[in-house]
Short mmCIF file of C-alpha atoms and ligand atoms in Angstrom, two decimals:
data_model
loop_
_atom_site.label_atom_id
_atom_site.label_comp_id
_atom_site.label_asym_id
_atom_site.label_seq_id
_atom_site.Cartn_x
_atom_site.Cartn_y
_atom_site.Cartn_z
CA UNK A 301 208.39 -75.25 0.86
CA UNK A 302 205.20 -74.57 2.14
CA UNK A 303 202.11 -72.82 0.75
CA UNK A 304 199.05 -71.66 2.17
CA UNK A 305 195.92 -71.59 -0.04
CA UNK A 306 192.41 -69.07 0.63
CA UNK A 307 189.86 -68.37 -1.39
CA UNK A 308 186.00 -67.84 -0.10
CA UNK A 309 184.41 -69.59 -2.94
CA UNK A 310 186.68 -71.49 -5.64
CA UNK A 311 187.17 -75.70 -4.80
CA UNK A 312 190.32 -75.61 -3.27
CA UNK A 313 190.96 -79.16 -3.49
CA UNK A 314 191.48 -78.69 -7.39
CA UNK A 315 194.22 -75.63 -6.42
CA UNK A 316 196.05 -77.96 -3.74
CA UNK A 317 196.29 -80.64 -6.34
CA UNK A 318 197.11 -78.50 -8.97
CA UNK A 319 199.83 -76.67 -7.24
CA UNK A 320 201.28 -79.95 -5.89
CA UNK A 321 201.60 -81.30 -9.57
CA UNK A 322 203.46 -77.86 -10.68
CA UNK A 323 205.91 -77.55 -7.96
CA UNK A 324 206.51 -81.39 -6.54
CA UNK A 325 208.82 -80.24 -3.56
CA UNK A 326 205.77 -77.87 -2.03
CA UNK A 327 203.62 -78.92 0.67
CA UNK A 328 200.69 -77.42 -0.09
CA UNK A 329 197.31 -76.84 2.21
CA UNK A 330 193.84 -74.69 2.72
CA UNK A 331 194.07 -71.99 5.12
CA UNK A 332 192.00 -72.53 8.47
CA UNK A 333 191.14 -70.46 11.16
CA UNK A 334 194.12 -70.76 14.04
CA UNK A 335 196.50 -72.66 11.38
CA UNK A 336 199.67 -70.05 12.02
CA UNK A 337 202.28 -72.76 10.97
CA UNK A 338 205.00 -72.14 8.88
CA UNK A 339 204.33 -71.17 5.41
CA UNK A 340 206.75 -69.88 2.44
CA UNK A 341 204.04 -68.09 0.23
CA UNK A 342 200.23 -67.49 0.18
CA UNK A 343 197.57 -67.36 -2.49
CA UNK A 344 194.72 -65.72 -1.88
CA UNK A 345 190.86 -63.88 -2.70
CA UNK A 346 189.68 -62.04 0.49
CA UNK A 347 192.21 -63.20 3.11
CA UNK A 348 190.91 -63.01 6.73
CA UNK A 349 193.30 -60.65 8.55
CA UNK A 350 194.79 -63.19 10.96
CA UNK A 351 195.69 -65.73 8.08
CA UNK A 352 198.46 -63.39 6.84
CA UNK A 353 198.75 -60.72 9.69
CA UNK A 354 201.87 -62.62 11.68
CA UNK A 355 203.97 -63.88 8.77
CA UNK A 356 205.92 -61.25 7.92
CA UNK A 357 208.65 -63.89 6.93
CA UNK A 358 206.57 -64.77 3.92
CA UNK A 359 208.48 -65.06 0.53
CA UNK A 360 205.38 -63.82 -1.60
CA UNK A 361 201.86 -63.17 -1.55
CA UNK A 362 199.58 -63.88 -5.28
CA UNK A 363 196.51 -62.44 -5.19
CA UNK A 364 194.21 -64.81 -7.05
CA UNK A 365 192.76 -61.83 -9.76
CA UNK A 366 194.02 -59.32 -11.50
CA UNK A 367 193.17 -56.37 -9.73
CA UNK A 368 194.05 -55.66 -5.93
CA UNK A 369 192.10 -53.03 -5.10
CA UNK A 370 190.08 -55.39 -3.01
CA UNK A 371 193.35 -56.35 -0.78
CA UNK A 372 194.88 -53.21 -0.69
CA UNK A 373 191.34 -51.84 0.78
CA UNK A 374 191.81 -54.45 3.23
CA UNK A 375 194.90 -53.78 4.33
CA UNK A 376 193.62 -49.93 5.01
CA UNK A 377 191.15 -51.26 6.63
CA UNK A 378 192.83 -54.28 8.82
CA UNK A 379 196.25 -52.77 8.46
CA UNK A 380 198.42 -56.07 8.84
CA UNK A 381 196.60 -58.07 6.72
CA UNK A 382 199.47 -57.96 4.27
CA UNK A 383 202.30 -57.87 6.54
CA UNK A 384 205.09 -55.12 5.37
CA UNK A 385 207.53 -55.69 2.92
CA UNK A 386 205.92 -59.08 1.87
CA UNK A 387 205.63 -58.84 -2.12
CA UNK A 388 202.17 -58.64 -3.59
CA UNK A 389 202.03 -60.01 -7.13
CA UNK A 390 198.97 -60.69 -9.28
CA UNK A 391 197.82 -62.16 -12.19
CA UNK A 392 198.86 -61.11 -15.50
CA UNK A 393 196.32 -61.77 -18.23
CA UNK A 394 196.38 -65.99 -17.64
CA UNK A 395 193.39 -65.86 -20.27
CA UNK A 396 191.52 -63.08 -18.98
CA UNK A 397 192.93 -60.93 -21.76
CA UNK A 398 191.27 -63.55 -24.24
CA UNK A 399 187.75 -62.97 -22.51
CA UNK A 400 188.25 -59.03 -21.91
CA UNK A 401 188.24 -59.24 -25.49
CA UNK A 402 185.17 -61.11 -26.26
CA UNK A 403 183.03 -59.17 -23.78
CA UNK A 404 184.91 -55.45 -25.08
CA UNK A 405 184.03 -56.80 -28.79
CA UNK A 406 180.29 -57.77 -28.20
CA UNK A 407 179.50 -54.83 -26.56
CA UNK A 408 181.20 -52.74 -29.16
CA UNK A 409 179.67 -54.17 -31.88
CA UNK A 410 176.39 -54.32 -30.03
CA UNK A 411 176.37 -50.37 -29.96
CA UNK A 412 178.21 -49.64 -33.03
CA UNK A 413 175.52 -52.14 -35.00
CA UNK A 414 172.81 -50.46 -32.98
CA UNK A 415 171.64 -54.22 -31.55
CA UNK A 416 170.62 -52.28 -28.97
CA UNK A 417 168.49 -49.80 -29.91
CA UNK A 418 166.79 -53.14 -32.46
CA UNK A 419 166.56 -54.46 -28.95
CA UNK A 420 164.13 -52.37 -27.66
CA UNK A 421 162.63 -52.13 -31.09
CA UNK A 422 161.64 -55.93 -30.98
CA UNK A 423 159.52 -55.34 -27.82
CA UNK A 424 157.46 -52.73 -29.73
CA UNK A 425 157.10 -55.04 -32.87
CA UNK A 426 158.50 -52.04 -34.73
CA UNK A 427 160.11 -52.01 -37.84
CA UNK A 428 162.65 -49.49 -38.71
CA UNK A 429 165.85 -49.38 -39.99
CA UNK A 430 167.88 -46.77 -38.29
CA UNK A 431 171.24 -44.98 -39.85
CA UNK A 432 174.10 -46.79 -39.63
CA UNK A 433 177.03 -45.59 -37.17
CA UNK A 434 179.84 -45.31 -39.77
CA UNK A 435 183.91 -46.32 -38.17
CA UNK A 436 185.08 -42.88 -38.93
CA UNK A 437 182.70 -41.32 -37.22
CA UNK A 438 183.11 -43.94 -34.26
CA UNK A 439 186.54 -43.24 -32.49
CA UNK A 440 187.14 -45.70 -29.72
CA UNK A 441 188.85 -44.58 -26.91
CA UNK A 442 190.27 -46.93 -24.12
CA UNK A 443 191.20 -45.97 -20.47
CA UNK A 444 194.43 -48.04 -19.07
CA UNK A 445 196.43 -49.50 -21.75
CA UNK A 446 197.93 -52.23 -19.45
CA UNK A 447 197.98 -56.19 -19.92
CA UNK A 448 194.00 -55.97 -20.54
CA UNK A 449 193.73 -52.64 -22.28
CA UNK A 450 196.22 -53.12 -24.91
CA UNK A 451 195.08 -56.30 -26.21
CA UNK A 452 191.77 -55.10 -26.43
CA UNK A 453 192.95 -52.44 -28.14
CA UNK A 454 194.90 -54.33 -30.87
CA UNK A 455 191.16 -56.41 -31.40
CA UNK A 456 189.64 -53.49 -32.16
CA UNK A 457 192.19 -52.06 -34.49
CA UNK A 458 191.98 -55.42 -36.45
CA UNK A 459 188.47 -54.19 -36.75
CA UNK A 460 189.04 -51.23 -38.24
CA UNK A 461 188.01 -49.14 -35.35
CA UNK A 462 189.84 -45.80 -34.78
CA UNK A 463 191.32 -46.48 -31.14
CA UNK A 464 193.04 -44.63 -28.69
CA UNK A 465 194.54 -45.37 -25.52
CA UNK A 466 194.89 -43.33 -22.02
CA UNK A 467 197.56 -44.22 -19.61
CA UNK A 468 199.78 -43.28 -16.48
CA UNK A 469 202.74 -43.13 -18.99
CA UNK A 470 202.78 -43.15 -23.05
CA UNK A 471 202.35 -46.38 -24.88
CA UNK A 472 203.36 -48.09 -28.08
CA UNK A 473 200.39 -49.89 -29.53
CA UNK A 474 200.38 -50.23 -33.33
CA UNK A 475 198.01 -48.48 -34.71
CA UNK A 476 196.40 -46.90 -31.19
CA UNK A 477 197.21 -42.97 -30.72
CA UNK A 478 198.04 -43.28 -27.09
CA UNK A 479 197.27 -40.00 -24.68
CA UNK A 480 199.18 -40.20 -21.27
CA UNK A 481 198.64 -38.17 -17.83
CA UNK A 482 195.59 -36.34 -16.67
CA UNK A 483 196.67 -33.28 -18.67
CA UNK A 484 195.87 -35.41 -21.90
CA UNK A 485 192.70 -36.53 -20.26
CA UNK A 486 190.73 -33.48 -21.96
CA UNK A 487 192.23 -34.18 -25.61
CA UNK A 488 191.96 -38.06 -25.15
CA UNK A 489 187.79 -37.20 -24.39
CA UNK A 490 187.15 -34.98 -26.38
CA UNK A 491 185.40 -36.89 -30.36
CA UNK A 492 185.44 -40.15 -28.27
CA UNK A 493 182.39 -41.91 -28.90
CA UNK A 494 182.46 -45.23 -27.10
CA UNK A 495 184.68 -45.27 -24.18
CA UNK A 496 186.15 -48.47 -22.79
CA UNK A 497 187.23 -48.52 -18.55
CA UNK A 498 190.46 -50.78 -17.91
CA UNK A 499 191.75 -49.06 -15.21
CA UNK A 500 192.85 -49.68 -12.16
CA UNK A 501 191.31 -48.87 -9.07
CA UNK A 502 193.15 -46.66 -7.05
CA UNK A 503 193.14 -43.68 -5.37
CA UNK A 504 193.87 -41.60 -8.48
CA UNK A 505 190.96 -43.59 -10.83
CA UNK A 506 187.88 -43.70 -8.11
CA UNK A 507 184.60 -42.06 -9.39
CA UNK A 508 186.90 -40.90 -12.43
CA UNK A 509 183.74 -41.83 -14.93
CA UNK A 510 182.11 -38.51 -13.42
CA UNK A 511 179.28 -36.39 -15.14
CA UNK A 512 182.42 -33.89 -15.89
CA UNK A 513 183.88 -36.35 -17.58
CA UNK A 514 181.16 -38.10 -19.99
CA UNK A 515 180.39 -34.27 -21.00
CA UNK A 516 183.53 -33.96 -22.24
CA UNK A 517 182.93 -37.49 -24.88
CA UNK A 518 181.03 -37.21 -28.22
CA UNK A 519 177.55 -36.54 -27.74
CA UNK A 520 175.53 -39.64 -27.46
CA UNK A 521 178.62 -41.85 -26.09
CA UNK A 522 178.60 -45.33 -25.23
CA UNK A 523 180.36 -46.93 -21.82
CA UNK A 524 181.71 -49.90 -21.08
CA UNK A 525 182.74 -49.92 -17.67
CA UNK A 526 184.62 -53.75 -17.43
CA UNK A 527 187.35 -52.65 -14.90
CA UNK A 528 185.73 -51.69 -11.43
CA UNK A 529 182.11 -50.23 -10.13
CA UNK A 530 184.24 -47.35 -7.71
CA UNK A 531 185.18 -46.06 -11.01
CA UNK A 532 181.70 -44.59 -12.21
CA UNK A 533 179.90 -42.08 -10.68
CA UNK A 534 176.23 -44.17 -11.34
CA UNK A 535 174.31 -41.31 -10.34
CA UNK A 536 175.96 -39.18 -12.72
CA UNK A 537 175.66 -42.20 -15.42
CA UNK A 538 171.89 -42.23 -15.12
CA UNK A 539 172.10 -38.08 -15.27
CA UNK A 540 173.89 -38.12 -18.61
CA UNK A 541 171.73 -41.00 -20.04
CA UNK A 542 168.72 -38.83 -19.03
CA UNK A 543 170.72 -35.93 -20.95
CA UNK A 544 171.56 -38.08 -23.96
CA UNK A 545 175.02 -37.12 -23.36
CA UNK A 546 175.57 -40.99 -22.84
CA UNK A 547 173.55 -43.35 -25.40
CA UNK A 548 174.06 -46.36 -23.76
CA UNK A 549 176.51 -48.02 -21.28
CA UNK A 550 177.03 -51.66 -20.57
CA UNK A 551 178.54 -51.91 -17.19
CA UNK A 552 180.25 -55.36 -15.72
CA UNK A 553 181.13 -53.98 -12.37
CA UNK A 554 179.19 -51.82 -9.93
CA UNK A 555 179.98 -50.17 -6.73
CA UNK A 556 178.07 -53.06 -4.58
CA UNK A 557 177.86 -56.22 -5.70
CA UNK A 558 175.91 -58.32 -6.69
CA UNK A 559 173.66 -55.08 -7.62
CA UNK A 560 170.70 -54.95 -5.29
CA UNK A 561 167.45 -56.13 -6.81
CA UNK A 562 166.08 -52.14 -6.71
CA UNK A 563 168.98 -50.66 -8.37
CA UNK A 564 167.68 -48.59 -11.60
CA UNK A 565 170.32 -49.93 -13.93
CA UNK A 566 168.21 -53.80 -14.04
CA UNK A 567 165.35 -51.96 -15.95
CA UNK A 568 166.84 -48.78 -17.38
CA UNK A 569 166.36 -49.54 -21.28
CA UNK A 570 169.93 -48.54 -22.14
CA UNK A 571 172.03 -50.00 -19.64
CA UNK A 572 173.29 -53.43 -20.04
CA UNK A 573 174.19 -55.37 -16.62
CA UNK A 574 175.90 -58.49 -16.24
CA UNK A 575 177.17 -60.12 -13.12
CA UNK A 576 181.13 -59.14 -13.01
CA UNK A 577 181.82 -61.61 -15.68
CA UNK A 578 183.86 -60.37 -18.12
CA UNK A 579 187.21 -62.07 -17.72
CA UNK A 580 187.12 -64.68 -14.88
CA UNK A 581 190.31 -66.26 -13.40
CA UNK A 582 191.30 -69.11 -15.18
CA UNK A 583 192.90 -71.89 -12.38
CA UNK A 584 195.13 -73.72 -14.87
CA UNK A 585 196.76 -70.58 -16.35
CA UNK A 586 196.52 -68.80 -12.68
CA UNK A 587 198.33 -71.88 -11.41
CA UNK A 588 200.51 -71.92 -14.48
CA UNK A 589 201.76 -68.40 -13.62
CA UNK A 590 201.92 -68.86 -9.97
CA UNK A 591 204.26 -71.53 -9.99
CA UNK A 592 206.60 -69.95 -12.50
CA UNK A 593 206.81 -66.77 -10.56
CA UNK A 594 207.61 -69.26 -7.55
CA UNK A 595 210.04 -71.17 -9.61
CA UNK A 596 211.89 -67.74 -10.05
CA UNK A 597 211.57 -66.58 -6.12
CA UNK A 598 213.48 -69.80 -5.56
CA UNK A 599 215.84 -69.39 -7.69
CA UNK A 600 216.62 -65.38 -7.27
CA UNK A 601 214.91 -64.48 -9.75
CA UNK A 602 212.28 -61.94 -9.87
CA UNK A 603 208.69 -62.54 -10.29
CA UNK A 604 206.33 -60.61 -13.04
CA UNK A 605 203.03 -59.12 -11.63
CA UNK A 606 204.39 -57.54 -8.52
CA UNK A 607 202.15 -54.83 -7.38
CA UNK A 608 203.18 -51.34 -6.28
CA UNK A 609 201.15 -50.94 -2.99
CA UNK A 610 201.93 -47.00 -3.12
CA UNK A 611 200.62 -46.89 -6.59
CA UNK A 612 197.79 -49.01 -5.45
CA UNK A 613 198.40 -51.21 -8.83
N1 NAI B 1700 185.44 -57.16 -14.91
C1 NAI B 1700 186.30 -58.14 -14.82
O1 NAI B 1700 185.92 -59.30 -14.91
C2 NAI B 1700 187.76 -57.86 -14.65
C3 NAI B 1700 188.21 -56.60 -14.35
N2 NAI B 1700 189.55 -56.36 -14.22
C4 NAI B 1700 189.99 -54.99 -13.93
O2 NAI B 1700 190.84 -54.55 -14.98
C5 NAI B 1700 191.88 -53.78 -14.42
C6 NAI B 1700 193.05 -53.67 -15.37
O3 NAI B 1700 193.75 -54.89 -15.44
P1 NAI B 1700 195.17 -55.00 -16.16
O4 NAI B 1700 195.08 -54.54 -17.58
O5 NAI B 1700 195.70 -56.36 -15.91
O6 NAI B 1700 196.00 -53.91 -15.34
P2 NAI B 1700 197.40 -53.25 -15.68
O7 NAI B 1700 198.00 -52.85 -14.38
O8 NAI B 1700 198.18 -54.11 -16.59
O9 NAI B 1700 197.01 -51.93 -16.50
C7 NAI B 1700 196.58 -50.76 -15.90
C8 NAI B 1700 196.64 -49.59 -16.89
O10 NAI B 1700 196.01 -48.47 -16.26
C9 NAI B 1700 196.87 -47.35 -16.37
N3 NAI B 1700 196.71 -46.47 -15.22
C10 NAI B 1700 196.80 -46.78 -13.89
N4 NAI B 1700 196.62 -45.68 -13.15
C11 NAI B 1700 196.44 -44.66 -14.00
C12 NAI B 1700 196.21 -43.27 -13.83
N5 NAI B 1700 196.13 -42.71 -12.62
N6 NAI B 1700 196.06 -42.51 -14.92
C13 NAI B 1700 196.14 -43.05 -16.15
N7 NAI B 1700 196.35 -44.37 -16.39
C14 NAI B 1700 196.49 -45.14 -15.31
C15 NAI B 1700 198.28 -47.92 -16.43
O11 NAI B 1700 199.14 -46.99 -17.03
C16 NAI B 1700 198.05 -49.18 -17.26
O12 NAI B 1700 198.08 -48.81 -18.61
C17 NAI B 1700 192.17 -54.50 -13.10
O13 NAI B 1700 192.82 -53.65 -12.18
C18 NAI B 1700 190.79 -54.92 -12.63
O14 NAI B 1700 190.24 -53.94 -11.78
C19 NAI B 1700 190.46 -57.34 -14.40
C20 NAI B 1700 190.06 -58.61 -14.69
C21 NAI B 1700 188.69 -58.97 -14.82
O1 3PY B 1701 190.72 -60.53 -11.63
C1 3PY B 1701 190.00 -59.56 -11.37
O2 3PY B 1701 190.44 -58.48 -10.96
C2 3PY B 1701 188.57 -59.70 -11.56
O3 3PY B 1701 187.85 -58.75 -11.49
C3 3PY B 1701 188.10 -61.07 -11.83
O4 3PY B 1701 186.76 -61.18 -11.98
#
């Protein structure tokens, strides 16, 4: 078996050795330009076209992240670089669940403690205590209740947050009220106070964090946008911060990246930036997952994590 490795920044020596230990029988190498010898399945961040374009014969393609917007755009783009009828699978929480957590939590708490707004206190040496946010008054609502969304969802239940959950399809989450389909979308809105972005990007989710839509939250909302910057609107963002409709947002992803140094979100006093950080692929559990799913192509089984290119997730 052969397996063809590309990624444009991670060491790929550590993901040839580590794939060789998992599955013993698999030659494995790094992709190079004009290297179209046989290969049996592909791993892969930001393929060139021609490393995938002519091997159609390909058992399965893993996209080395969780979301495949990236690829899929790609492949609309270079149509071919994932040859037809090739499977597309992709990774399925392997510990970025864990950190989607940590960052949803801290920015939560953050807001719902007011840290922020003590923040900007600090730098005028002022001293004030400010009225508490109290939980019932602080409904969480989380958009995409998939392998990320619903565990943050159960950490902030555990809190004793009011959460709720919006989805493609209804979900069972104890203790989340879950609101399904963009007829719900109004209902799910509407008393949210802090809303959390898991979604995927596709054609039905771009610019989906619209003006329209943060209008329709609790006055002074909160935003975390952790899923993908072609999901918010930032024009309208800095519109309804101007408007108070949104309090504060703390955004992990951003339409180009890394943000340009003029960009108004580095200095706006209520936006938090960091640098698309919030749950980072993990190579042991990638590799963990990789080889299982290839363990169960081999054996005709089928794979978790395969993506619906249609459905664009
Ligand atoms: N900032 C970061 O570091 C990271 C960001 N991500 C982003 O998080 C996203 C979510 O990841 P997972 O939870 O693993 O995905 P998933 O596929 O398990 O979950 C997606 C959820 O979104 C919902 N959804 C999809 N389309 C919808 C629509 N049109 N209307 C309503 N609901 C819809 C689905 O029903 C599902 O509940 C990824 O696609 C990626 O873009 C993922 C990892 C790290
Ligand atoms: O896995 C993903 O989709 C990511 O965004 C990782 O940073």
């Amino acid at each position: 078996m052969n397996i063809l490795f590309y990624h444009p920044t991670f060491n790929p020596e550590s993901w040839v050795n580590g794939l060789a230990q998992r599955l013993p029988q698999a030659q494995v190498r790094v992709w190079q330009p004009g290297d179209d010898a046989p290969a049996d399945y592909a791993l892969v961040w930001q393929p060139p076209r021609e490393m995938l374009a002519n091997r159609s014969g390909l058992k399965g393609i893993f996209a080395l992240g969780a979301g495949v917007d990236a690829i899929l755009a790609q492949e609309r783009q270079a149509p071919g670089t994932l040859p037809a009828g090739v499977p597309l699978l992709r990774l399925e929480d392997t510990g970025m669940a864990q950190q989607m957590r940590e960052y949803v939590l801290a920015y939560v708490l953050r807001f719902f403690r007011r840290m922020d707004e003590y923040q900007l206190q600090q730098q005028q040496k002022q001293w004030q205590p400010l009225k508490p946010h109290r939980q019932e008054r602080f409904t969480i609502g989380i958009m995409g209740a998939g392998v990320l969304g619903q565990q943050v969802a159960q950490a902030l239940v555990a809190l004793g947050f009011t959460v709720r959950c919006w989805s493609r399809s209804p979900k069972q989450i104890a203790g989340v009220e879950s609101f399904h389909g963009r007829e719900n979308l109004p209902a799910f809105l509407h008393e949210t106070r802090l809303l959390v972005n898991l979604l995927p990007n596709t054609p039905e989710t771009v610019g989906i964090l619209d003006l329209a839509l943060m209008k329709q939250l609790a006055s002074q909302a909160y935003l975390i946008n952790a899923a993908r910057g072609a999901h918010l609107k930032e024009g309208d963002l800095l519109t309804a911060l101007e408007q108070g409709q949104v309090a504060a947002a703390a955004l992990d992803v951003f339409a180009d990246e890394p943000l340009a140094r003029m960009h108004p979100f580095w200095s706006h006093p209520r936006v938090t930036v960091t640098p698309h950080i919030a749950a980072v692929t993990l190579p042991s559990q990638a590799m963990d997952q990789i080889a299982a799913n290839i363990r169960a192509i081999e054996q005709g089984g089928t794979p978790s994590g395969q993506v619906d290119r249609e459905r664009g997730y």
